[in-house]
């Protein structure tokens, strides 16, 4: 059994520009979005990754995980 290895967003990299800018079919944009294989591969890679960005607001008075299970 192989252990599951999470892929974090920093392992995958950053998208620095839209792949649509230099696409041969860019004149079809945005109608081509649903059939674009490159965008589908990018979406799949990003949706299978674990985000490392902060998920809470710095304006929240408490961390979200601290409020779980507390009685008020």
PDB file of C-alpha atoms in Angstrom:
ATOM      1  CA  UNK A   1       0.000   0.000   0.000  1.00  0.00           C
ATOM      2  CA  UNK A   2       1.495   3.333  -1.019  1.00  0.00           C
ATOM      3  CA  UNK A   3       1.011   6.238   1.363  1.00  0.00           C
ATOM      4  CA  UNK A   4      -1.098   9.123   0.157  1.00  0.00           C
ATOM      5  CA  UNK A   5       0.971  12.226  -0.416  1.00  0.00           C
ATOM      6  CA  UNK A   6      -0.855  15.519  -0.366  1.00  0.00           C
ATOM      7  CA  UNK A   7       0.220  17.975  -3.040  1.00  0.00           C
ATOM      8  CA  UNK A   8       0.287  21.466  -1.655  1.00  0.00           C
ATOM      9  CA  UNK A   9      -0.244  24.550  -3.770  1.00  0.00           C
ATOM     10  CA  UNK A  10       3.417  25.533  -3.363  1.00  0.00           C
ATOM     11  CA  UNK A  11       4.445  22.116  -4.744  1.00  0.00           C
ATOM     12  CA  UNK A  12       2.424  22.718  -7.894  1.00  0.00           C
ATOM     13  CA  UNK A  13       3.539  26.294  -8.512  1.00  0.00           C
ATOM     14  CA  UNK A  14       1.841  29.518  -9.390  1.00  0.00           C
ATOM     15  CA  UNK A  15      -0.064  30.503 -12.486  1.00  0.00           C
ATOM     16  CA  UNK A  16       1.641  33.732 -13.532  1.00  0.00           C
ATOM     17  CA  UNK A  17      -0.427  34.473 -16.624  1.00  0.00           C
ATOM     18  CA  UNK A  18      -3.519  33.161 -18.283  1.00  0.00           C
ATOM     19  CA  UNK A  19      -2.872  30.343 -20.749  1.00  0.00           C
ATOM     20  CA  UNK A  20      -5.645  31.874 -22.856  1.00  0.00           C
ATOM     21  CA  UNK A  21      -3.475  34.881 -23.805  1.00  0.00           C
ATOM     22  CA  UNK A  22      -1.319  32.919 -26.253  1.00  0.00           C
ATOM     23  CA  UNK A  23      -3.852  30.278 -27.237  1.00  0.00           C
ATOM     24  CA  UNK A  24      -4.424  29.642 -30.930  1.00  0.00           C
ATOM     25  CA  UNK A  25      -8.181  29.676 -30.269  1.00  0.00           C
ATOM     26  CA  UNK A  26      -8.282  32.882 -28.198  1.00  0.00           C
ATOM     27  CA  UNK A  27     -10.713  34.501 -30.618  1.00  0.00           C
ATOM     28  CA  UNK A  28     -13.276  31.935 -29.436  1.00  0.00           C
ATOM     29  CA  UNK A  29     -12.929  33.054 -25.797  1.00  0.00           C
ATOM     30  CA  UNK A  30     -15.021  32.696 -23.581  1.00  0.00           C
ATOM     31  CA  UNK A  31     -17.070  30.127 -25.498  1.00  0.00           C
ATOM     32  CA  UNK A  32     -14.112  27.718 -25.563  1.00  0.00           C
ATOM     33  CA  UNK A  33     -13.712  27.466 -21.764  1.00  0.00           C
ATOM     34  CA  UNK A  34     -15.856  24.344 -21.335  1.00  0.00           C
ATOM     35  CA  UNK A  35     -13.970  22.387 -24.019  1.00  0.00           C
ATOM     36  CA  UNK A  36     -10.392  23.536 -23.322  1.00  0.00           C
ATOM     37  CA  UNK A  37      -8.146  20.620 -22.352  1.00  0.00           C
ATOM     38  CA  UNK A  38      -5.386  22.862 -20.964  1.00  0.00           C
ATOM     39  CA  UNK A  39      -7.772  24.683 -18.629  1.00  0.00           C
ATOM     40  CA  UNK A  40      -9.207  21.325 -17.594  1.00  0.00           C
ATOM     41  CA  UNK A  41      -5.730  20.030 -16.671  1.00  0.00           C
ATOM     42  CA  UNK A  42      -4.970  23.210 -14.702  1.00  0.00           C
ATOM     43  CA  UNK A  43      -8.308  23.000 -12.884  1.00  0.00           C
ATOM     44  CA  UNK A  44      -7.729  19.333 -12.034  1.00  0.00           C
ATOM     45  CA  UNK A  45      -4.235  20.007 -10.663  1.00  0.00           C
ATOM     46  CA  UNK A  46      -5.432  22.908  -8.529  1.00  0.00           C
ATOM     47  CA  UNK A  47      -8.537  21.136  -7.233  1.00  0.00           C
ATOM     48  CA  UNK A  48      -6.460  18.130  -6.140  1.00  0.00           C
ATOM     49  CA  UNK A  49      -4.060  20.278  -4.123  1.00  0.00           C
ATOM     50  CA  UNK A  50      -4.174  21.453  -0.529  1.00  0.00           C
ATOM     51  CA  UNK A  51      -4.263  25.221  -0.195  1.00  0.00           C
ATOM     52  CA  UNK A  52      -1.719  26.731   2.153  1.00  0.00           C
ATOM     53  CA  UNK A  53      -3.198  30.202   2.123  1.00  0.00           C
ATOM     54  CA  UNK A  54      -4.776  31.627   5.232  1.00  0.00           C
ATOM     55  CA  UNK A  55      -8.421  30.603   5.356  1.00  0.00           C
ATOM     56  CA  UNK A  56      -9.588  33.054   8.014  1.00  0.00           C
ATOM     57  CA  UNK A  57      -9.744  36.796   8.168  1.00  0.00           C
ATOM     58  CA  UNK A  58      -7.191  38.666  10.245  1.00  0.00           C
ATOM     59  CA  UNK A  59     -10.134  40.718  11.521  1.00  0.00           C
ATOM     60  CA  UNK A  60     -11.750  37.716  13.221  1.00  0.00           C
ATOM     61  CA  UNK A  61     -11.461  37.984  17.012  1.00  0.00           C
ATOM     62  CA  UNK A  62     -10.637  34.275  17.355  1.00  0.00           C
ATOM     63  CA  UNK A  63      -9.407  31.386  15.265  1.00  0.00           C
ATOM     64  CA  UNK A  64     -12.196  29.324  13.720  1.00  0.00           C
ATOM     65  CA  UNK A  65     -10.819  26.027  15.044  1.00  0.00           C
ATOM     66  CA  UNK A  66     -10.939  27.338  18.635  1.00  0.00           C
ATOM     67  CA  UNK A  67     -14.704  27.845  18.466  1.00  0.00           C
ATOM     68  CA  UNK A  68     -15.515  24.265  17.465  1.00  0.00           C
ATOM     69  CA  UNK A  69     -17.228  22.396  20.271  1.00  0.00           C
ATOM     70  CA  UNK A  70     -17.347  25.289  22.690  1.00  0.00           C
ATOM     71  CA  UNK A  71     -20.565  25.994  24.564  1.00  0.00           C
ATOM     72  CA  UNK A  72     -21.465  29.642  24.813  1.00  0.00           C
TER      73      UNK A  72
END
